[in-house]
């Protein structure tokens, strides 16, 4: 059975002012838990999930409960317990999309020596920079040659700094060309693309400049307007087709671009985790053989469903349910330490 490796960090979230009229904070699993739940729902029956994550000893027991609920779970051989306190994030929403994020905890990232044996056991790898330091540049650069299939990355918190008080804020990404060349597929949101393209007259010119034989697709989520993309022509048709070895790359082919609009408007809801659900669903659908645009449509539907749910616990089952989009979503049970 082919195996999808999922690299990221499980985070215990405290979320304030997320729901109008709700004053009490909500505490629940976040971070890579959203992507794990979404991939669990979207992967075909011939694929399994292989989490590649580090968890603080203080939260390992609670994390195992969540991980054990995943239907497509391969094993926990890639889950490592570390002595540092697990990452926790306090999110305070200013409006439906903008938030202030404060990070505590000290779960370290993976070195190349640690992550390569795990990556070699996978047929594809999804990376989501939840903390922002899950991989350093040498480890990220080693992933693609070590993995048999495609490597997908959501840059996310790689482009967020952490202040002395733990508050996160956008930052320029040093060596951004080197970072993007580590991955077959790169996901950004609109703000992240603007940060990356600081100094460019047109941020989409940067997207067209980086897409080619190595990074074959750049996908940008644009909130309620859907998502947009720049890709090679062959990637558009078969996103996870075998790539050419790095020593035998073909000359750059013609690029294509487009936009995928949501099938229906999103009326409010909770934006937490929507980008994570979008990316994991998109990649899992690609691995099932769908083309780029159909995969992005499936991702948009899943993100819309996630906006009607609360937390990652039970999310996979909810996304699999045909009634999930049609009925009111139950609130996920809060579990684990406060």
PDB file of C-alpha atoms in Angstrom, residues 139-254:
ATOM      1  CA  UNK A 139      16.511  18.954   5.411  1.00  0.00           C
ATOM      2  CA  UNK A 140      13.923  20.367   3.004  1.00  0.00           C
ATOM      3  CA  UNK A 141      16.375  20.136   0.096  1.00  0.00           C
ATOM      4  CA  UNK A 142      17.035  16.484   0.889  1.00  0.00           C
ATOM      5  CA  UNK A 143      13.345  15.504   0.874  1.00  0.00           C
ATOM      6  CA  UNK A 144      12.650  15.629  -2.851  1.00  0.00           C
ATOM      7  CA  UNK A 145      15.518  13.363  -3.986  1.00  0.00           C
ATOM      8  CA  UNK A 146      14.694  10.906  -1.181  1.00  0.00           C
ATOM      9  CA  UNK A 147      10.965  10.587  -1.912  1.00  0.00           C
ATOM     10  CA  UNK A 148       9.749   8.358  -4.722  1.00  0.00           C
ATOM     11  CA  UNK A 149       6.805  10.598  -5.600  1.00  0.00           C
ATOM     12  CA  UNK A 150       5.789  14.232  -5.313  1.00  0.00           C
ATOM     13  CA  UNK A 151       6.569  16.538  -2.398  1.00  0.00           C
ATOM     14  CA  UNK A 152       3.899  19.157  -1.590  1.00  0.00           C
ATOM     15  CA  UNK A 153       4.583  22.077   0.766  1.00  0.00           C
ATOM     16  CA  UNK A 154       2.309  24.643   2.384  1.00  0.00           C
ATOM     17  CA  UNK A 155       4.801  27.387   3.326  1.00  0.00           C
ATOM     18  CA  UNK A 156       2.409  28.857   5.921  1.00  0.00           C
ATOM     19  CA  UNK A 157       4.396  29.688   9.095  1.00  0.00           C
ATOM     20  CA  UNK A 158       7.745  29.440   7.329  1.00  0.00           C
ATOM     21  CA  UNK A 159       6.937  33.061   6.491  1.00  0.00           C
ATOM     22  CA  UNK A 160       6.034  34.071  10.057  1.00  0.00           C
ATOM     23  CA  UNK A 161       8.508  35.276  12.627  1.00  0.00           C
ATOM     24  CA  UNK A 162       8.099  34.904  16.399  1.00  0.00           C
ATOM     25  CA  UNK A 163       8.640  37.900  18.669  1.00  0.00           C
ATOM     26  CA  UNK A 164      10.040  37.765  22.187  1.00  0.00           C
ATOM     27  CA  UNK A 165       6.451  37.713  23.476  1.00  0.00           C
ATOM     28  CA  UNK A 166       5.543  34.796  21.182  1.00  0.00           C
ATOM     29  CA  UNK A 167       3.383  36.905  18.848  1.00  0.00           C
ATOM     30  CA  UNK A 168       3.750  35.909  15.210  1.00  0.00           C
ATOM     31  CA  UNK A 169       4.086  38.372  12.339  1.00  0.00           C
ATOM     32  CA  UNK A 170       4.873  38.108   8.615  1.00  0.00           C
ATOM     33  CA  UNK A 171       8.539  38.195   7.627  1.00  0.00           C
ATOM     34  CA  UNK A 172      10.493  38.011   4.365  1.00  0.00           C
ATOM     35  CA  UNK A 173      11.719  34.523   3.482  1.00  0.00           C
ATOM     36  CA  UNK A 174      15.473  34.452   3.064  1.00  0.00           C
ATOM     37  CA  UNK A 175      16.745  32.179   0.270  1.00  0.00           C
ATOM     38  CA  UNK A 176      13.215  31.895  -1.048  1.00  0.00           C
ATOM     39  CA  UNK A 177      14.299  30.503  -4.414  1.00  0.00           C
ATOM     40  CA  UNK A 178      16.186  27.714  -2.682  1.00  0.00           C
ATOM     41  CA  UNK A 179      13.169  26.959  -0.491  1.00  0.00           C
ATOM     42  CA  UNK A 180      10.722  26.784  -3.400  1.00  0.00           C
ATOM     43  CA  UNK A 181      13.073  24.526  -5.378  1.00  0.00           C
ATOM     44  CA  UNK A 182      12.785  21.899  -2.618  1.00  0.00           C
ATOM     45  CA  UNK A 183       9.205  21.043  -3.569  1.00  0.00           C
ATOM     46  CA  UNK A 184       7.219  19.861  -6.588  1.00  0.00           C
ATOM     47  CA  UNK A 185       4.102  21.751  -5.459  1.00  0.00           C
ATOM     48  CA  UNK A 186       3.968  24.893  -3.313  1.00  0.00           C
ATOM     49  CA  UNK A 187       0.908  26.348  -1.591  1.00  0.00           C
ATOM     50  CA  UNK A 188       0.639  29.964  -0.417  1.00  0.00           C
ATOM     51  CA  UNK A 189      -2.184  32.236   0.559  1.00  0.00           C
ATOM     52  CA  UNK A 190      -2.588  35.646  -1.041  1.00  0.00           C
ATOM     53  CA  UNK A 191      -0.862  37.541   1.784  1.00  0.00           C
ATOM     54  CA  UNK A 192       2.084  35.136   1.716  1.00  0.00           C
ATOM     55  CA  UNK A 193       2.482  35.588  -2.032  1.00  0.00           C
ATOM     56  CA  UNK A 194       2.541  39.365  -1.538  1.00  0.00           C
ATOM     57  CA  UNK A 195       5.204  39.011   1.183  1.00  0.00           C
ATOM     58  CA  UNK A 196       7.276  36.716  -1.015  1.00  0.00           C
ATOM     59  CA  UNK A 197       6.975  39.098  -3.970  1.00  0.00           C
ATOM     60  CA  UNK A 198       7.994  42.258  -2.102  1.00  0.00           C
ATOM     61  CA  UNK A 199       9.926  44.326  -4.615  1.00  0.00           C
ATOM     62  CA  UNK A 200       8.227  42.772  -7.641  1.00  0.00           C
ATOM     63  CA  UNK A 201       5.854  44.912  -9.686  1.00  0.00           C
ATOM     64  CA  UNK A 202       3.495  41.968 -10.105  1.00  0.00           C
ATOM     65  CA  UNK A 203       3.400  39.084  -7.598  1.00  0.00           C
ATOM     66  CA  UNK A 204       2.104  36.760 -10.298  1.00  0.00           C
ATOM     67  CA  UNK A 205       5.231  37.466 -12.315  1.00  0.00           C
ATOM     68  CA  UNK A 206       7.161  35.885  -9.433  1.00  0.00           C
ATOM     69  CA  UNK A 207       4.873  32.862  -9.579  1.00  0.00           C
ATOM     70  CA  UNK A 208       5.537  32.454 -13.289  1.00  0.00           C
ATOM     71  CA  UNK A 209       9.255  32.915 -12.708  1.00  0.00           C
ATOM     72  CA  UNK A 210       9.596  30.101 -10.163  1.00  0.00           C
ATOM     73  CA  UNK A 211       7.401  27.486 -11.850  1.00  0.00           C
ATOM     74  CA  UNK A 212       9.199  25.135 -14.207  1.00  0.00           C
ATOM     75  CA  UNK A 213      10.839  21.709 -14.312  1.00  0.00           C
ATOM     76  CA  UNK A 214      11.501  21.590 -10.541  1.00  0.00           C
ATOM     77  CA  UNK A 215       8.625  23.438  -8.833  1.00  0.00           C
ATOM     78  CA  UNK A 216       5.905  22.414 -11.250  1.00  0.00           C
ATOM     79  CA  UNK A 217       2.904  24.049  -9.618  1.00  0.00           C
ATOM     80  CA  UNK A 218       2.291  27.087  -7.397  1.00  0.00           C
ATOM     81  CA  UNK A 219      -1.176  27.203  -5.817  1.00  0.00           C
ATOM     82  CA  UNK A 220      -2.540  30.319  -4.105  1.00  0.00           C
ATOM     83  CA  UNK A 221      -5.634  30.396  -1.913  1.00  0.00           C
ATOM     84  CA  UNK A 222      -7.467  33.715  -2.156  1.00  0.00           C
ATOM     85  CA  UNK A 223     -10.087  33.449   0.569  1.00  0.00           C
ATOM     86  CA  UNK A 224     -13.743  33.599  -0.386  1.00  0.00           C
ATOM     87  CA  UNK A 225     -12.758  34.151  -4.042  1.00  0.00           C
ATOM     88  CA  UNK A 226     -11.394  30.626  -4.321  1.00  0.00           C
ATOM     89  CA  UNK A 227      -7.876  29.812  -5.478  1.00  0.00           C
ATOM     90  CA  UNK A 228      -5.526  30.500  -8.375  1.00  0.00           C
ATOM     91  CA  UNK A 229      -2.587  28.635  -9.861  1.00  0.00           C
ATOM     92  CA  UNK A 230       0.399  28.763 -12.179  1.00  0.00           C
ATOM     93  CA  UNK A 231       1.735  25.429 -13.436  1.00  0.00           C
ATOM     94  CA  UNK A 232       3.449  23.593 -16.245  1.00  0.00           C
ATOM     95  CA  UNK A 233       1.057  22.206 -18.832  1.00  0.00           C
ATOM     96  CA  UNK A 234       1.878  18.589 -17.977  1.00  0.00           C
ATOM     97  CA  UNK A 235       1.385  19.259 -14.259  1.00  0.00           C
ATOM     98  CA  UNK A 236      -2.078  20.652 -14.897  1.00  0.00           C
ATOM     99  CA  UNK A 237      -3.131  17.391 -16.512  1.00  0.00           C
ATOM    100  CA  UNK A 238      -1.296  14.926 -14.241  1.00  0.00           C
ATOM    101  CA  UNK A 239      -0.018  16.648 -11.070  1.00  0.00           C
ATOM    102  CA  UNK A 240       1.580  13.573  -9.510  1.00  0.00           C
ATOM    103  CA  UNK A 241       2.927  11.867 -12.626  1.00  0.00           C
ATOM    104  CA  UNK A 242       6.519  10.635 -12.176  1.00  0.00           C
ATOM    105  CA  UNK A 243       8.953  13.526 -12.478  1.00  0.00           C
ATOM    106  CA  UNK A 244      12.197  13.483 -14.398  1.00  0.00           C
ATOM    107  CA  UNK A 245      15.353  12.852 -12.334  1.00  0.00           C
ATOM    108  CA  UNK A 246      17.115  16.085 -11.372  1.00  0.00           C
ATOM    109  CA  UNK A 247      20.070  15.191 -13.593  1.00  0.00           C
ATOM    110  CA  UNK A 248      17.810  14.715 -16.623  1.00  0.00           C
ATOM    111  CA  UNK A 249      15.374  17.625 -16.443  1.00  0.00           C
ATOM    112  CA  UNK A 250      13.657  18.627 -19.637  1.00  0.00           C
ATOM    113  CA  UNK A 251      13.789  22.278 -20.772  1.00  0.00           C
ATOM    114  CA  UNK A 252      11.074  24.418 -19.243  1.00  0.00           C
ATOM    115  CA  UNK A 253       7.711  23.826 -20.921  1.00  0.00           C
ATOM    116  CA  UNK A 254       4.966  26.348 -21.538  1.00  0.00           C
TER     117      UNK A 254
END
